[in-house]
JSON list of C-alpha atoms in Angstrom, two decimals:
[
{"chain": "I", "resi": 1, "resn": "GLY", "atom": "CA", "xyz": [56.86, 83.86, 39.84]},
{"chain": "I", "resi": 2, "resn": "GLN", "atom": "CA", "xyz": [60.21, 82.23, 40.29]},
{"chain": "I", "resi": 3, "resn": "GLN", "atom": "CA", "xyz": [60.42, 79.63, 43.03]},
{"chain": "I", "resi": 4, "resn": "VAL", "atom": "CA", "xyz": [63.53, 78.16, 44.55]},
{"chain": "I", "resi": 5, "resn": "MET", "atom": "CA", "xyz": [63.07, 74.83, 46.29]},
{"chain": "I", "resi": 6, "resn": "GLN", "atom": "CA", "xyz": [65.67, 73.37, 48.62]},
{"chain": "I", "resi": 7, "resn": "ILE", "atom": "CA", "xyz": [65.94, 69.87, 50.04]},
{"chain": "I", "resi": 8, "resn": "PRO", "atom": "CA", "xyz": [66.24, 68.37, 52.54]},
{"chain": "I", "resi": 9, "resn": "GLN", "atom": "CA", "xyz": [64.77, 70.74, 55.12]},
{"chain": "I", "resi": 10, "resn": "TYR", "atom": "CA", "xyz": [66.80, 69.14, 57.92]},
{"chain": "I", "resi": 11, "resn": "GLN", "atom": "CA", "xyz": [69.81, 66.84, 58.04]},
{"chain": "I", "resi": 12, "resn": "HIS", "atom": "CA", "xyz": [71.40, 65.28, 61.10]},
{"chain": "I", "resi": 13, "resn": "VAL", "atom": "CA", "xyz": [74.81, 63.66, 60.61]},
{"chain": "I", "resi": 14, "resn": "GLN", "atom": "CA", "xyz": [77.60, 62.25, 62.70]},
{"chain": "I", "resi": 15, "resn": "GLU", "atom": "CA", "xyz": [80.82, 64.21, 62.59]},
{"chain": "I", "resi": 16, "resn": "GLY", "atom": "CA", "xyz": [82.93, 62.94, 59.70]},
{"chain": "I", "resi": 17, "resn": "GLU", "atom": "CA", "xyz": [79.98, 62.02, 57.47]},
{"chain": "I", "resi": 18, "resn": "ASP", "atom": "CA", "xyz": [79.32, 63.84, 54.23]},
{"chain": "I", "resi": 19, "resn": "PHE", "atom": "CA", "xyz": [76.37, 66.19, 53.64]},
{"chain": "I", "resi": 20, "resn": "THR", "atom": "CA", "xyz": [74.64, 67.47, 50.52]},
{"chain": "I", "resi": 21, "resn": "THR", "atom": "CA", "xyz": [71.86, 70.01, 50.04]},
{"chain": "I", "resi": 22, "resn": "TYR", "atom": "CA", "xyz": [70.08, 70.52, 46.74]},
{"chain": "I", "resi": 23, "resn": "CYS", "atom": "CA", "xyz": [68.50, 73.59, 45.23]},
{"chain": "I", "resi": 24, "resn": "ASN", "atom": "CA", "xyz": [66.05, 73.62, 42.29]},
{"chain": "I", "resi": 25, "resn": "SER", "atom": "CA", "xyz": [64.53, 76.59, 40.50]},
{"chain": "I", "resi": 26, "resn": "SER", "atom": "CA", "xyz": [61.34, 76.68, 38.44]},
{"chain": "I", "resi": 27, "resn": "THR", "atom": "CA", "xyz": [63.05, 79.05, 35.99]},
{"chain": "I", "resi": 28, "resn": "THR", "atom": "CA", "xyz": [66.53, 79.53, 34.57]},
{"chain": "I", "resi": 29, "resn": "LEU", "atom": "CA", "xyz": [68.83, 81.46, 36.87]},
{"chain": "I", "resi": 30, "resn": "SER", "atom": "CA", "xyz": [71.43, 83.99, 35.85]},
{"chain": "I", "resi": 31, "resn": "ASN", "atom": "CA", "xyz": [73.43, 83.16, 38.98]},
{"chain": "I", "resi": 32, "resn": "ILE", "atom": "CA", "xyz": [73.13, 81.26, 42.24]},
{"chain": "I", "resi": 33, "resn": "GLN", "atom": "CA", "xyz": [74.51, 82.25, 45.62]},
{"chain": "I", "resi": 34, "resn": "TRP", "atom": "CA", "xyz": [74.94, 80.23, 48.79]},
{"chain": "I", "resi": 35, "resn": "TYR", "atom": "CA", "xyz": [74.71, 81.57, 52.33]},
{"chain": "I", "resi": 36, "resn": "LYS", "atom": "CA", "xyz": [75.29, 80.06, 55.78]},
{"chain": "I", "resi": 37, "resn": "GLN", "atom": "CA", "xyz": [73.42, 81.12, 58.89]},
{"chain": "I", "resi": 38, "resn": "ARG", "atom": "CA", "xyz": [74.75, 79.92, 62.25]},
{"chain": "I", "resi": 39, "resn": "PRO", "atom": "CA", "xyz": [72.20, 79.38, 65.03]},
{"chain": "I", "resi": 40, "resn": "GLY", "atom": "CA", "xyz": [71.24, 82.79, 66.43]},
{"chain": "I", "resi": 41, "resn": "GLY", "atom": "CA", "xyz": [73.14, 84.58, 63.69]},
{"chain": "I", "resi": 42, "resn": "HIS", "atom": "CA", "xyz": [72.54, 86.17, 60.33]},
{"chain": "I", "resi": 43, "resn": "PRO", "atom": "CA", "xyz": [73.18, 84.80, 56.82]},
{"chain": "I", "resi": 44, "resn": "VAL", "atom": "CA", "xyz": [76.74, 85.11, 55.57]},
{"chain": "I", "resi": 45, "resn": "PHE", "atom": "CA", "xyz": [77.67, 84.87, 51.90]},
{"chain": "I", "resi": 46, "resn": "LEU", "atom": "CA", "xyz": [79.67, 81.79, 50.92]},
{"chain": "I", "resi": 47, "resn": "ILE", "atom": "CA", "xyz": [79.96, 81.80, 47.14]},
{"chain": "I", "resi": 48, "resn": "GLN", "atom": "CA", "xyz": [78.38, 82.70, 43.80]},
{"chain": "I", "resi": 49, "resn": "LEU", "atom": "CA", "xyz": [78.17, 80.53, 40.69]},
{"chain": "I", "resi": 50, "resn": "VAL", "atom": "CA", "xyz": [77.43, 82.06, 37.31]},
{"chain": "I", "resi": 51, "resn": "LYS", "atom": "CA", "xyz": [78.41, 79.67, 34.50]},
{"chain": "I", "resi": 52, "resn": "SER", "atom": "CA", "xyz": [76.53, 76.61, 33.34]},
{"chain": "I", "resi": 53, "resn": "GLY", "atom": "CA", "xyz": [78.10, 73.47, 34.84]},
{"chain": "I", "resi": 54, "resn": "GLU", "atom": "CA", "xyz": [80.39, 75.50, 37.10]},
{"chain": "I", "resi": 55, "resn": "VAL", "atom": "CA", "xyz": [82.04, 73.77, 40.06]},
{"chain": "I", "resi": 56, "resn": "LYS", "atom": "CA", "xyz": [83.81, 75.66, 42.83]},
{"chain": "I", "resi": 57, "resn": "LYS", "atom": "CA", "xyz": [85.52, 74.40, 45.96]},
{"chain": "I", "resi": 58, "resn": "GLN", "atom": "CA", "xyz": [86.20, 76.00, 49.31]},
{"chain": "I", "resi": 59, "resn": "LYS", "atom": "CA", "xyz": [88.21, 73.56, 51.44]},
{"chain": "I", "resi": 60, "resn": "ARG", "atom": "CA", "xyz": [85.71, 70.79, 52.29]},
{"chain": "I", "resi": 61, "resn": "LEU", "atom": "CA", "xyz": [82.79, 72.52, 50.52]},
{"chain": "I", "resi": 62, "resn": "THR", "atom": "CA", "xyz": [82.00, 71.84, 46.85]},
{"chain": "I", "resi": 63, "resn": "PHE", "atom": "CA", "xyz": [79.42, 73.90, 44.98]},
{"chain": "I", "resi": 64, "resn": "GLN", "atom": "CA", "xyz": [77.90, 72.98, 41.64]},
{"chain": "I", "resi": 65, "resn": "PHE", "atom": "CA", "xyz": [75.67, 74.83, 39.18]},
{"chain": "I", "resi": 66, "resn": "GLY", "atom": "CA", "xyz": [73.68, 72.64, 36.81]},
{"chain": "I", "resi": 67, "resn": "GLU", "atom": "CA", "xyz": [74.09, 72.61, 33.05]},
{"chain": "I", "resi": 68, "resn": "ALA", "atom": "CA", "xyz": [70.61, 74.07, 32.56]},
{"chain": "I", "resi": 69, "resn": "LYS", "atom": "CA", "xyz": [71.23, 76.70, 35.28]},
{"chain": "I", "resi": 70, "resn": "LYS", "atom": "CA", "xyz": [68.12, 75.58, 37.13]},
{"chain": "I", "resi": 71, "resn": "ASN", "atom": "CA", "xyz": [69.70, 73.59, 39.93]},
{"chain": "I", "resi": 72, "resn": "SER", "atom": "CA", "xyz": [72.64, 73.68, 42.28]},
{"chain": "I", "resi": 73, "resn": "SER", "atom": "CA", "xyz": [74.15, 71.67, 45.10]},
{"chain": "I", "resi": 74, "resn": "LEU", "atom": "CA", "xyz": [76.42, 72.15, 48.09]},
{"chain": "I", "resi": 75, "resn": "HIS", "atom": "CA", "xyz": [78.40, 69.15, 49.29]},
{"chain": "I", "resi": 76, "resn": "ILE", "atom": "CA", "xyz": [80.40, 69.10, 52.51]},
{"chain": "I", "resi": 77, "resn": "THR", "atom": "CA", "xyz": [83.00, 66.37, 52.88]},
{"chain": "I", "resi": 78, "resn": "ALA", "atom": "CA", "xyz": [83.73, 65.01, 56.37]},
{"chain": "I", "resi": 79, "resn": "THR", "atom": "CA", "xyz": [81.51, 67.35, 58.34]},
{"chain": "I", "resi": 80, "resn": "GLN", "atom": "CA", "xyz": [82.73, 69.05, 61.49]},
{"chain": "I", "resi": 81, "resn": "THR", "atom": "CA", "xyz": [80.75, 70.55, 64.36]},
{"chain": "I", "resi": 82, "resn": "THR", "atom": "CA", "xyz": [81.65, 73.99, 63.02]},
{"chain": "I", "resi": 83, "resn": "ASP", "atom": "CA", "xyz": [79.53, 73.21, 59.93]},
{"chain": "I", "resi": 84, "resn": "VAL", "atom": "CA", "xyz": [76.34, 73.40, 62.01]},
{"chain": "I", "resi": 85, "resn": "GLY", "atom": "CA", "xyz": [73.87, 75.94, 60.67]},
{"chain": "I", "resi": 86, "resn": "THR", "atom": "CA", "xyz": [71.32, 76.57, 57.97]},
{"chain": "I", "resi": 87, "resn": "TYR", "atom": "CA", "xyz": [72.48, 76.70, 54.36]},
{"chain": "I", "resi": 88, "resn": "PHE", "atom": "CA", "xyz": [70.48, 78.80, 51.91]},
{"chain": "I", "resi": 89, "resn": "CYS", "atom": "CA", "xyz": [70.66, 78.98, 48.16]},
{"chain": "I", "resi": 90, "resn": "ALA", "atom": "CA", "xyz": [69.44, 82.11, 46.42]},
{"chain": "I", "resi": 91, "resn": "GLY", "atom": "CA", "xyz": [69.18, 83.00, 42.77]},
{"chain": "I", "resi": 92, "resn": "ASN", "atom": "CA", "xyz": [68.45, 85.81, 40.37]},
{"chain": "I", "resi": 93, "resn": "SER", "atom": "CA", "xyz": [66.20, 85.12, 37.43]},
{"chain": "I", "resi": 94, "resn": "ASN", "atom": "CA", "xyz": [67.38, 86.54, 34.10]},
{"chain": "I", "resi": 95, "resn": "SER", "atom": "CA", "xyz": [65.26, 89.65, 34.55]},
{"chain": "I", "resi": 96, "resn": "GLY", "atom": "CA", "xyz": [65.04, 90.22, 38.28]},
{"chain": "I", "resi": 97, "resn": "TYR", "atom": "CA", "xyz": [67.16, 92.25, 40.67]},
{"chain": "I", "resi": 98, "resn": "ALA", "atom": "CA", "xyz": [65.88, 90.60, 43.84]},
{"chain": "I", "resi": 99, "resn": "LEU", "atom": "CA", "xyz": [67.33, 87.31, 45.05]},
{"chain": "I", "resi": 100, "resn": "ASN", "atom": "CA", "xyz": [64.88, 84.46, 45.59]},
{"chain": "I", "resi": 101, "resn": "PHE", "atom": "CA", "xyz": [65.93, 82.41, 48.59]},
{"chain": "I", "resi": 102, "resn": "GLY", "atom": "CA", "xyz": [65.24, 78.75, 49.18]},
{"chain": "I", "resi": 103, "resn": "LYS", "atom": "CA", "xyz": [63.86, 77.77, 52.57]},
{"chain": "I", "resi": 104, "resn": "GLY", "atom": "CA", "xyz": [67.22, 76.44, 53.64]},
{"chain": "I", "resi": 105, "resn": "THR", "atom": "CA", "xyz": [68.64, 73.16, 54.91]},
{"chain": "I", "resi": 106, "resn": "SER", "atom": "CA", "xyz": [69.40, 73.01, 58.61]},
{"chain": "I", "resi": 107, "resn": "LEU", "atom": "CA", "xyz": [72.44, 70.86, 59.34]},
{"chain": "I", "resi": 108, "resn": "LEU", "atom": "CA", "xyz": [73.09, 69.39, 62.74]},
{"chain": "I", "resi": 109, "resn": "VAL", "atom": "CA", "xyz": [76.41, 67.64, 63.34]},
{"chain": "I", "resi": 110, "resn": "THR", "atom": "CA", "xyz": [76.90, 65.52, 66.43]},
{"chain": "I", "resi": 111, "resn": "PRO", "atom": "CA", "xyz": [80.39, 64.59, 67.61]},
{"chain": "G", "resi": 1, "resn": "ASP", "atom": "CA", "xyz": [84.46, 99.35, 60.72]},
{"chain": "G", "resi": 2, "resn": "GLY", "atom": "CA", "xyz": [82.28, 98.99, 57.64]},
{"chain": "G", "resi": 3, "resn": "GLY", "atom": "CA", "xyz": [79.06, 97.15, 58.09]},
{"chain": "G", "resi": 4, "resn": "ILE", "atom": "CA", "xyz": [75.32, 97.10, 58.42]},
{"chain": "G", "resi": 5, "resn": "THR", "atom": "CA", "xyz": [73.58, 97.72, 61.73]},
{"chain": "G", "resi": 6, "resn": "GLN", "atom": "CA", "xyz": [70.08, 97.05, 62.93]},
{"chain": "G", "resi": 7, "resn": "SER", "atom": "CA", "xyz": [68.57, 98.26, 66.13]},
{"chain": "G", "resi": 8, "resn": "PRO", "atom": "CA", "xyz": [67.27, 97.23, 68.50]},
{"chain": "G", "resi": 9, "resn": "LYS", "atom": "CA", "xyz": [68.14, 93.53, 68.70]},
{"chain": "G", "resi": 10, "resn": "TYR", "atom": "CA", "xyz": [64.88, 92.73, 70.51]},
{"chain": "G", "resi": 11, "resn": "LEU", "atom": "CA", "xyz": [61.67, 94.74, 70.29]},
{"chain": "G", "resi": 12, "resn": "PHE", "atom": "CA", "xyz": [58.37, 94.23, 72.08]},
{"chain": "G", "resi": 13, "resn": "ARG", "atom": "CA", "xyz": [55.14, 95.93, 71.10]},
{"chain": "G", "resi": 14, "resn": "LYS", "atom": "CA", "xyz": [51.47, 95.72, 71.85]},
{"chain": "G", "resi": 15, "resn": "GLU", "atom": "CA", "xyz": [49.06, 94.71, 69.12]},
{"chain": "G", "resi": 16, "resn": "GLY", "atom": "CA", "xyz": [47.67, 97.67, 67.20]},
{"chain": "G", "resi": 17, "resn": "GLN", "atom": "CA", "xyz": [50.85, 99.77, 67.40]},
{"chain": "G", "resi": 18, "resn": "ASN", "atom": "CA", "xyz": [53.03, 100.66, 64.47]},
{"chain": "G", "resi": 19, "resn": "VAL", "atom": "CA", "xyz": [56.73, 100.03, 64.99]},
{"chain": "G", "resi": 20, "resn": "THR", "atom": "CA", "xyz": [59.76, 101.13, 62.96]},
{"chain": "G", "resi": 21, "resn": "LEU", "atom": "CA", "xyz": [62.88, 99.01, 62.63]},
{"chain": "G", "resi": 22, "resn": "SER", "atom": "CA", "xyz": [66.16, 100.72, 61.90]},
{"chain": "G", "resi": 23, "resn": "CYS", "atom": "CA", "xyz": [68.72, 99.67, 59.29]},
{"chain": "G", "resi": 24, "resn": "GLU", "atom": "CA", "xyz": [71.91, 101.62, 58.57]},
{"chain": "G", "resi": 25, "resn": "GLN", "atom": "CA", "xyz": [74.88, 100.74, 56.36]},
{"chain": "G", "resi": 26, "resn": "ASN", "atom": "CA", "xyz": [78.22, 102.42, 55.74]},
{"chain": "G", "resi": 27, "resn": "LEU", "atom": "CA", "xyz": [79.28, 100.12, 52.90]},
{"chain": "G", "resi": 28, "resn": "ASN", "atom": "CA", "xyz": [78.32, 102.69, 50.25]},
{"chain": "G", "resi": 29, "resn": "HIS", "atom": "CA", "xyz": [75.88, 100.17, 48.78]},
{"chain": "G", "resi": 30, "resn": "ASP", "atom": "CA", "xyz": [73.12, 101.38, 46.48]},
{"chain": "G", "resi": 31, "resn": "ALA", "atom": "CA", "xyz": [70.75, 98.47, 47.13]},
{"chain": "G", "resi": 32, "resn": "MET", "atom": "CA", "xyz": [69.07, 97.58, 50.42]},
{"chain": "G", "resi": 33, "resn": "TYR", "atom": "CA", "xyz": [66.60, 94.87, 51.34]},
{"chain": "G", "resi": 34, "resn": "TRP", "atom": "CA", "xyz": [64.27, 93.80, 54.12]},
{"chain": "G", "resi": 35, "resn": "TYR", "atom": "CA", "xyz": [63.53, 90.13, 54.80]},
{"chain": "G", "resi": 36, "resn": "ARG", "atom": "CA", "xyz": [61.33, 88.37, 57.25]},
{"chain": "G", "resi": 37, "resn": "GLN", "atom": "CA", "xyz": [62.41, 85.02, 58.68]},
{"chain": "G", "resi": 38, "resn": "ASP", "atom": "CA", "xyz": [60.03, 82.58, 60.33]},
{"chain": "G", "resi": 39, "resn": "PRO", "atom": "CA", "xyz": [60.98, 79.04, 61.45]},
{"chain": "G", "resi": 40, "resn": "GLY", "atom": "CA", "xyz": [61.06, 76.71, 58.46]},
{"chain": "G", "resi": 41, "resn": "GLN", "atom": "CA", "xyz": [60.16, 79.50, 56.02]},
{"chain": "G", "resi": 42, "resn": "GLY", "atom": "CA", "xyz": [63.55, 80.71, 54.95]},
{"chain": "G", "resi": 43, "resn": "LEU", "atom": "CA", "xyz": [63.98, 84.36, 53.99]},
{"chain": "G", "resi": 44, "resn": "ARG", "atom": "CA", "xyz": [61.00, 86.13, 52.49]},
{"chain": "G", "resi": 45, "resn": "LEU", "atom": "CA", "xyz": [61.50, 89.49, 50.79]},
{"chain": "G", "resi": 46, "resn": "ILE", "atom": "CA", "xyz": [59.38, 92.36, 52.11]},
{"chain": "G", "resi": 47, "resn": "TYR", "atom": "CA", "xyz": [60.74, 95.40, 50.24]},
{"chain": "G", "resi": 48, "resn": "TYR", "atom": "CA", "xyz": [63.88, 96.31, 48.39]},
{"chain": "G", "resi": 49, "resn": "SER", "atom": "CA", "xyz": [65.45, 99.49, 47.11]},
{"chain": "G", "resi": 50, "resn": "GLN", "atom": "CA", "xyz": [67.98, 99.73, 44.31]},
{"chain": "G", "resi": 51, "resn": "ILE", "atom": "CA", "xyz": [68.57, 103.46, 44.70]},
{"chain": "G", "resi": 52, "resn": "VAL", "atom": "CA", "xyz": [67.67, 106.40, 46.90]},
{"chain": "G", "resi": 53, "resn": "ASN", "atom": "CA", "xyz": [64.03, 107.55, 46.69]},
{"chain": "G", "resi": 54, "resn": "ASP", "atom": "CA", "xyz": [62.97, 104.36, 44.95]},
{"chain": "G", "resi": 55, "resn": "PHE", "atom": "CA", "xyz": [61.78, 101.03, 46.34]},
{"chain": "G", "resi": 56, "resn": "GLN", "atom": "CA", "xyz": [59.87, 97.97, 45.19]},
{"chain": "G", "resi": 57, "resn": "LYS", "atom": "CA", "xyz": [57.49, 95.57, 46.90]},
{"chain": "G", "resi": 58, "resn": "GLY", "atom": "CA", "xyz": [58.73, 92.07, 47.56]},
{"chain": "G", "resi": 59, "resn": "ASP", "atom": "CA", "xyz": [56.69, 88.92, 48.01]},
{"chain": "G", "resi": 60, "resn": "ILE", "atom": "CA", "xyz": [55.09, 89.85, 51.36]},
{"chain": "G", "resi": 61, "resn": "ALA", "atom": "CA", "xyz": [54.82, 93.66, 51.41]},
{"chain": "G", "resi": 62, "resn": "GLU", "atom": "CA", "xyz": [51.29, 93.86, 52.80]},
{"chain": "G", "resi": 63, "resn": "GLY", "atom": "CA", "xyz": [51.22, 95.50, 56.23]},
{"chain": "G", "resi": 64, "resn": "TYR", "atom": "CA", "xyz": [54.71, 96.99, 55.86]},
{"chain": "G", "resi": 65, "resn": "SER", "atom": "CA", "xyz": [56.06, 100.32, 54.61]},
{"chain": "G", "resi": 66, "resn": "VAL", "atom": "CA", "xyz": [59.55, 101.65, 53.90]},
{"chain": "G", "resi": 67, "resn": "SER", "atom": "CA", "xyz": [61.34, 104.83, 52.94]},
{"chain": "G", "resi": 68, "resn": "ARG", "atom": "CA", "xyz": [64.72, 105.44, 51.32]},
{"chain": "G", "resi": 69, "resn": "GLU", "atom": "CA", "xyz": [65.55, 109.10, 51.81]},
{"chain": "G", "resi": 70, "resn": "LYS", "atom": "CA", "xyz": [69.26, 108.50, 52.35]},
{"chain": "G", "resi": 71, "resn": "LYS", "atom": "CA", "xyz": [71.63, 105.99, 50.80]},
{"chain": "G", "resi": 72, "resn": "GLU", "atom": "CA", "xyz": [72.73, 104.77, 54.22]},
{"chain": "G", "resi": 73, "resn": "SER", "atom": "CA", "xyz": [69.30, 104.18, 55.73]},
{"chain": "G", "resi": 74, "resn": "PHE", "atom": "CA", "xyz": [66.30, 101.98, 54.92]},
{"chain": "G", "resi": 75, "resn": "PRO", "atom": "CA", "xyz": [63.84, 101.92, 57.84]},
{"chain": "G", "resi": 76, "resn": "LEU", "atom": "CA", "xyz": [60.97, 99.44, 57.88]},
{"chain": "G", "resi": 77, "resn": "THR", "atom": "CA", "xyz": [57.63, 100.21, 59.53]},
{"chain": "G", "resi": 78, "resn": "VAL", "atom": "CA", "xyz": [55.52, 97.28, 60.64]},
{"chain": "G", "resi": 79, "resn": "THR", "atom": "CA", "xyz": [51.98, 98.62, 60.68]},
{"chain": "G", "resi": 80, "resn": "SER", "atom": "CA", "xyz": [48.99, 97.44, 62.68]},
{"chain": "G", "resi": 81, "resn": "ALA", "atom": "CA", "xyz": [47.63, 96.02, 59.41]},
{"chain": "G", "resi": 82, "resn": "GLN", "atom": "CA", "xyz": [50.26, 93.25, 59.44]},
{"chain": "G", "resi": 83, "resn": "LYS", "atom": "CA", "xyz": [48.37, 90.22, 60.73]},
{"chain": "G", "resi": 84, "resn": "ASN", "atom": "CA", "xyz": [51.31, 88.22, 62.10]},
{"chain": "G", "resi": 85, "resn": "PRO", "atom": "CA", "xyz": [54.11, 90.70, 62.84]},
{"chain": "G", "resi": 86, "resn": "THR", "atom": "CA", "xyz": [56.05, 88.56, 65.33]},
{"chain": "G", "resi": 87, "resn": "ALA", "atom": "CA", "xyz": [59.17, 87.44, 63.47]},
{"chain": "G", "resi": 88, "resn": "PHE", "atom": "CA", "xyz": [62.90, 87.89, 62.96]},
{"chain": "G", "resi": 89, "resn": "TYR", "atom": "CA", "xyz": [63.60, 90.79, 60.57]},
{"chain": "G", "resi": 90, "resn": "LEU", "atom": "CA", "xyz": [66.80, 90.97, 58.57]},
{"chain": "G", "resi": 91, "resn": "CYS", "atom": "CA", "xyz": [68.12, 93.92, 56.63]},
{"chain": "G", "resi": 92, "resn": "ALA", "atom": "CA", "xyz": [70.73, 93.52, 53.89]},
{"chain": "G", "resi": 93, "resn": "SER", "atom": "CA", "xyz": [72.64, 95.65, 51.42]},
{"chain": "G", "resi": 94, "resn": "SER", "atom": "CA", "xyz": [74.54, 95.05, 48.20]},
{"chain": "G", "resi": 95, "resn": "GLY", "atom": "CA", "xyz": [75.77, 96.64, 45.05]},
{"chain": "G", "resi": 96, "resn": "ARG", "atom": "CA", "xyz": [73.05, 97.60, 42.56]},
{"chain": "G", "resi": 97, "resn": "GLY", "atom": "CA", "xyz": [71.98, 95.03, 39.97]},
{"chain": "G", "resi": 98, "resn": "GLN", "atom": "CA", "xyz": [72.44, 91.30, 39.72]},
{"chain": "G", "resi": 99, "resn": "GLY", "atom": "CA", "xyz": [75.34, 89.23, 40.89]},
{"chain": "G", "resi": 100, "resn": "TYR", "atom": "CA", "xyz": [76.31, 91.11, 44.06]},
{"chain": "G", "resi": 101, "resn": "GLU", "atom": "CA", "xyz": [76.58, 89.36, 47.38]},
{"chain": "G", "resi": 102, "resn": "GLN", "atom": "CA", "xyz": [74.30, 90.61, 50.08]},
{"chain": "G", "resi": 103, "resn": "TYR", "atom": "CA", "xyz": [75.62, 91.70, 53.47]},
{"chain": "G", "resi": 104, "resn": "PHE", "atom": "CA", "xyz": [73.19, 91.12, 56.30]},
{"chain": "G", "resi": 105, "resn": "GLY", "atom": "CA", "xyz": [72.70, 92.98, 59.55]},
{"chain": "G", "resi": 106, "resn": "PRO", "atom": "CA", "xyz": [72.38, 91.12, 62.86]},
{"chain": "G", "resi": 107, "resn": "GLY", "atom": "CA", "xyz": [68.57, 91.24, 62.73]},
{"chain": "G", "resi": 108, "resn": "THR", "atom": "CA", "xyz": [65.77, 92.49, 64.98]},
{"chain": "G", "resi": 109, "resn": "ARG", "atom": "CA", "xyz": [63.50, 90.04, 66.73]},
{"chain": "G", "resi": 110, "resn": "LEU", "atom": "CA", "xyz": [60.06, 91.63, 67.01]},
{"chain": "G", "resi": 111, "resn": "THR", "atom": "CA", "xyz": [57.45, 90.27, 69.39]},
{"chain": "G", "resi": 112, "resn": "VAL", "atom": "CA", "xyz": [53.93, 91.65, 69.27]},
{"chain": "G", "resi": 113, "resn": "THR", "atom": "CA", "xyz": [51.46, 90.63, 71.98]}
]
């Protein structure tokens, strides 16, 4: 079955440093979504990418979808303490209704 | 307010007992999902339903059961057959089909001793 791998599992940065998490699928994805879960909270949708090579920005966050639609990345520029949480990618295969979630990257930002 | 609710927030049970977790949404979503979250394991899909009276097994359905008699409700029963039931359970809903964002409830933390 489809697997979505996410690295790194943990990342600890100083406030102001950049951060990137990577997501790789064993199969081609029809779309990829990103979610953020704050400590003690529930996942909240951030964005969806659909097109090959697509890049979207939300303030300091940049999301990319690979040309082959099998990988994606989330880059945060100049992290802030409010960025703390776990970031999940999740994708649909071409035939499936259910999202397959990566295991997430937990980001810790120290001031 | 529109949203998705789960109750209770914390639940404690003795081993060997079945327990049912509640999930209700008033977002008029066709699709609903149940996930289990363990530390370092991400979100693992237990069951999902794309429409009333229909549901599909996810990756870890063994030891769990669901029903979808109403559009708004998708209760999950954790049976005594589930070997490691202690976990954080998340319910979500979305539009039907691919490409819809999922809205998550606040979760229920189940502890079985």
